[in-house]
Coordinates of N, CA, C and O in Angstrom, one line a residue:
M161 N 15.1 20.5 -20.5 CA 16.6 20.6 -20.2 C 17.0 19.7 -19.1 O 18.2 19.2 -19.2
P162 N 16.3 19.5 -18.0 CA 16.8 18.6 -16.9 C 17.0 17.2 -17.4 O 17.9 16.5 -16.9
K163 N 16.3 16.7 -18.4 CA 16.4 15.4 -19.0 C 17.8 15.2 -19.6 O 18.5 14.2 -19.4
I164 N 18.3 16.2 -20.3 CA 19.6 16.2 -20.9 C 20.7 16.2 -19.9 O 21.7 15.5 -20.0
T165 N 20.5 17.0 -18.8 CA 21.5 17.0 -17.7 C 21.6 15.7 -17.1 O 22.7 15.2 -16.8
A166 N 20.5 15.0 -16.8 CA 20.5 13.7 -16.2 C 21.1 12.7 -17.1 O 21.9 11.8 -16.6
L167 N 20.9 12.8 -18.4 CA 21.5 11.8 -19.3 C 23.0 12.0 -19.3 O 23.8 11.1 -19.4
R168 N 23.5 13.3 -19.3 CA 24.9 13.6 -19.3 C 25.5 13.0 -18.0 O 26.6 12.4 -18.1
W169 N 24.9 13.2 -16.9 CA 25.4 12.7 -15.6 C 25.4 11.2 -15.6 O 26.4 10.6 -15.2
L170 N 24.4 10.6 -16.2 CA 24.4 9.1 -16.2 C 25.5 8.6 -17.2 O 26.1 7.5 -16.9
S171 N 25.7 9.3 -18.3 CA 26.7 8.8 -19.2 C 28.1 8.9 -18.6 O 29.0 8.2 -19.1
R172 N 28.3 9.8 -17.7 CA 29.6 9.9 -17.0 C 29.9 8.9 -16.0 O 31.1 8.7 -15.6
L173 N 28.9 8.1 -15.6 CA 29.1 7.1 -14.5 C 29.9 5.9 -15.1 O 29.7 5.6 -16.3
K174 N 30.6 5.2 -14.3 CA 31.3 4.0 -14.7 C 30.2 2.9 -14.7 O 29.2 3.0 -14.1
V175 N 30.6 1.7 -15.3 CA 29.6 0.6 -15.4 C 29.2 0.1 -14.0 O 28.0 -0.1 -13.8
G176 N 30.2 0.0 -13.1 CA 29.8 -0.5 -11.8 C 28.9 0.4 -11.1 O 28.0 0.0 -10.3
Q177 N 29.1 1.7 -11.3 CA 28.2 2.7 -10.6 C 26.8 2.6 -11.2 O 25.8 2.8 -10.5
K178 N 26.7 2.4 -12.5 CA 25.4 2.3 -13.1 C 24.7 1.0 -12.6 O 23.5 1.1 -12.4
I179 N 25.4 0.0 -12.5 CA 24.8 -1.3 -11.9 C 24.3 -1.0 -10.5 O 23.2 -1.4 -10.1
S180 N 25.2 -0.4 -9.7 CA 24.8 -0.1 -8.3 C 23.5 0.8 -8.3 O 22.6 0.6 -7.5
L181 N 23.5 1.8 -9.2 CA 22.4 2.7 -9.2 C 21.1 1.9 -9.6 O 20.0 2.1 -9.1
G182 N 21.2 1.0 -10.5 CA 20.1 0.2 -11.0 C 19.6 -0.7 -9.8 O 18.4 -0.8 -9.6
Y183 N 20.5 -1.3 -9.1 CA 20.1 -2.1 -7.9 C 19.4 -1.2 -6.8 O 18.4 -1.6 -6.3
A184 N 20.0 -0.1 -6.6 CA 19.4 0.8 -5.6 C 18.0 1.3 -6.0 O 17.1 1.3 -5.2
L185 N 17.8 1.5 -7.3 CA 16.5 1.9 -7.8 C 15.5 0.8 -7.7 O 14.4 1.0 -7.2
A186 N 15.9 -0.4 -8.1 CA 15.0 -1.6 -7.9 C 14.6 -1.8 -6.5 O 13.5 -2.1 -6.2
L187 N 15.6 -1.7 -5.6 CA 15.3 -2.0 -4.2 C 14.4 -0.9 -3.6 O 13.5 -1.2 -2.9
G188 N 14.6 0.4 -4.1 CA 13.7 1.4 -3.6 C 12.3 1.3 -4.1 O 11.3 1.5 -3.3
I189 N 12.1 0.8 -5.3 CA 10.8 0.5 -5.8 C 10.1 -0.6 -5.1 O 8.9 -0.6 -4.7
A190 N 10.9 -1.7 -4.8 CA 10.4 -2.8 -4.1 C 9.9 -2.4 -2.7 O 8.8 -2.8 -2.2
V191 N 10.8 -1.7 -2.0 CA 10.4 -1.3 -0.6 C 9.2 -0.3 -0.6 O 8.3 -0.5 0.2
S192 N 9.2 0.6 -1.6 CA 8.0 1.5 -1.7 C 6.7 0.7 -1.9 O 5.7 1.0 -1.3
G193 N 6.8 -0.2 -2.8 CA 5.6 -1.0 -3.2 C 5.1 -1.9 -2.0 O 3.9 -2.0 -1.8
T194 N 6.1 -2.4 -1.2 CA 5.7 -3.1 0.0 C 5.0 -2.3 1.0 O 4.0 -2.6 1.6
I195 N 5.5 -1.1 1.2 CA 4.9 -0.2 2.2 C 3.5 0.2 1.8 O 2.6 0.2 2.6
V196 N 3.4 0.6 0.5 CA 2.1 0.9 0.0 C 1.1 -0.3 0.1 O -0.1 -0.1 0.5
G197 N 1.6 -1.4 -0.2 CA 0.8 -2.6 -0.1 C 0.3 -2.9 1.3 O -0.9 -3.3 1.5
F198 N 1.2 -2.7 2.3 CA 0.8 -2.9 3.7 C -0.3 -1.9 4.0 O -1.2 -2.2 4.8
G199 N -0.1 -0.6 3.6 CA -1.1 0.4 3.9 C -2.5 0.1 3.3 O -3.5 0.2 4.0
I200 N -2.5 -0.3 2.1 CA -3.8 -0.7 1.4 C -4.4 -1.9 2.1 O -5.6 -1.9 2.4
G201 N -3.6 -2.9 2.4 CA -4.1 -4.1 3.1 C -4.7 -3.7 4.5 O -5.7 -4.3 4.9
N202 N -4.0 -2.8 5.2 CA -4.5 -2.4 6.5 C -5.9 -1.7 6.4 O -6.8 -1.9 7.2
Q203 N -6.1 -0.9 5.3 CA -7.4 -0.3 5.1 C -8.5 -1.3 4.9 O -9.5 -1.2 5.5
Y204 N -8.2 -2.3 4.1 CA -9.2 -3.3 3.8 C -9.5 -4.1 5.1 O -10.6 -4.5 5.3
R205 N -8.4 -4.4 5.9 CA -8.6 -5.1 7.1 C -9.5 -4.3 8.1 O -10.4 -4.9 8.7
Q206 N -9.3 -3.0 8.2 CA -10.2 -2.2 9.0 C -11.6 -2.2 8.6 O -12.5 -2.2 9.4
Q207 N -11.8 -2.1 7.2 CA -13.2 -2.1 6.7 C -13.9 -3.4 7.0 O -15.0 -3.4 7.4
A208 N -13.1 -4.5 6.9 CA -13.7 -5.8 7.1 C -14.1 -6.0 8.6 O -15.1 -6.5 9.0
S209 N -13.2 -5.4 9.5 CA -13.5 -5.5 10.9 C -14.7 -4.7 11.3 O -15.6 -5.1 12.1
Q210 N -14.9 -3.5 10.7 CA -16.1 -2.7 10.9 C -17.3 -3.4 10.4 O -18.4 -3.4 11.1
R211 N -17.3 -4.0 9.3 CA -18.4 -4.8 8.7 C -18.8 -6.0 9.6 O -19.9 -6.3 9.8
Q212 N -17.8 -6.6 10.1 CA -18.0 -7.8 11.0 C -18.6 -7.3 12.3 O -19.6 -8.0 12.8
K213 N -18.2 -6.2 12.9 CA -18.9 -5.7 14.1 C -20.3 -5.3 13.8 O -21.2 -5.6 14.6
H214 N -20.6 -4.7 12.7 CA -21.9 -4.3 12.3 C -22.8 -5.5 12.2 O -23.9 -5.5 12.7
T215 N -22.3 -6.5 11.5 CA -23.1 -7.8 11.3 C -23.4 -8.5 12.7 O -24.5 -8.9 12.9
R216 N -22.4 -8.5 13.6 CA -22.6 -9.1 14.9 C -23.7 -8.3 15.6 O -24.6 -8.9 16.3
N217 N -23.7 -7.0 15.6 CA -24.7 -6.2 16.2 C -26.1 -6.5 15.6 O -27.1 -6.7 16.4
E218 N -26.2 -6.7 14.3 CA -27.5 -7.0 13.7 C -27.9 -8.4 14.1 O -29.1 -8.6 14.4
V219 N -27.0 -9.3 14.2 CA -27.4 -10.7 14.6 C -27.9 -10.7 16.1 O -28.8 -11.4 16.4
E220 N -27.3 -9.9 16.9 CA -27.7 -9.8 18.3 C -29.1 -9.1 18.5 O -29.9 -9.5 19.3
I221 N -29.3 -8.1 17.6 CA -30.5 -7.3 17.7 C -31.7 -8.0 17.1 O -32.8 -7.9 17.6
L222 N -31.5 -8.8 16.1 CA -32.6 -9.5 15.4 C -33.5 -10.3 16.3 O -34.7 -10.2 16.3
P223 N -33.0 -11.2 17.1 CA -33.9 -12.0 17.9 C -34.6 -11.2 19.0 O -35.8 -11.5 19.2
K224 N -34.0 -10.1 19.5 CA -34.7 -9.3 20.4 C -35.8 -8.5 19.8 O -36.9 -8.4 20.4
S225 N -35.6 -8.1 18.5 CA -36.7 -7.4 17.8 C -37.8 -8.3 17.4 O -39.0 -7.9 17.4
Q226 N -37.5 -9.6 17.2 CA -38.6 -10.5 16.8 C -39.4 -10.9 18.0 O -40.6 -11.2 17.9
T227 N -38.9 -10.9 19.2 CA -39.7 -11.3 20.4 C -40.5 -10.1 20.8 O -41.5 -10.3 21.5
L228 N -40.2 -8.9 20.5 CA -40.9 -7.7 20.8 C -42.2 -7.6 20.0 O -43.2 -7.0 20.4
T229 N -42.2 -8.1 18.8 CA -43.4 -7.9 17.9 C -44.4 -9.0 18.1 O -44.3 -10.0 18.7

């Protein structure tokens, strides 16, 4: 039933209002996608930073462990 109500509401809008609604919807999707993309990119950046720190620690520890044996 809510689908029919939305269609009735949409059919009552003027052409200019429908165009404006379409632009607003497209802009909202674009902004949402950008925000989600930045969030995902930040997660990958943090993971890469942690791996880089871990690798640096291993590189520093390796020569020390070789001289001890």
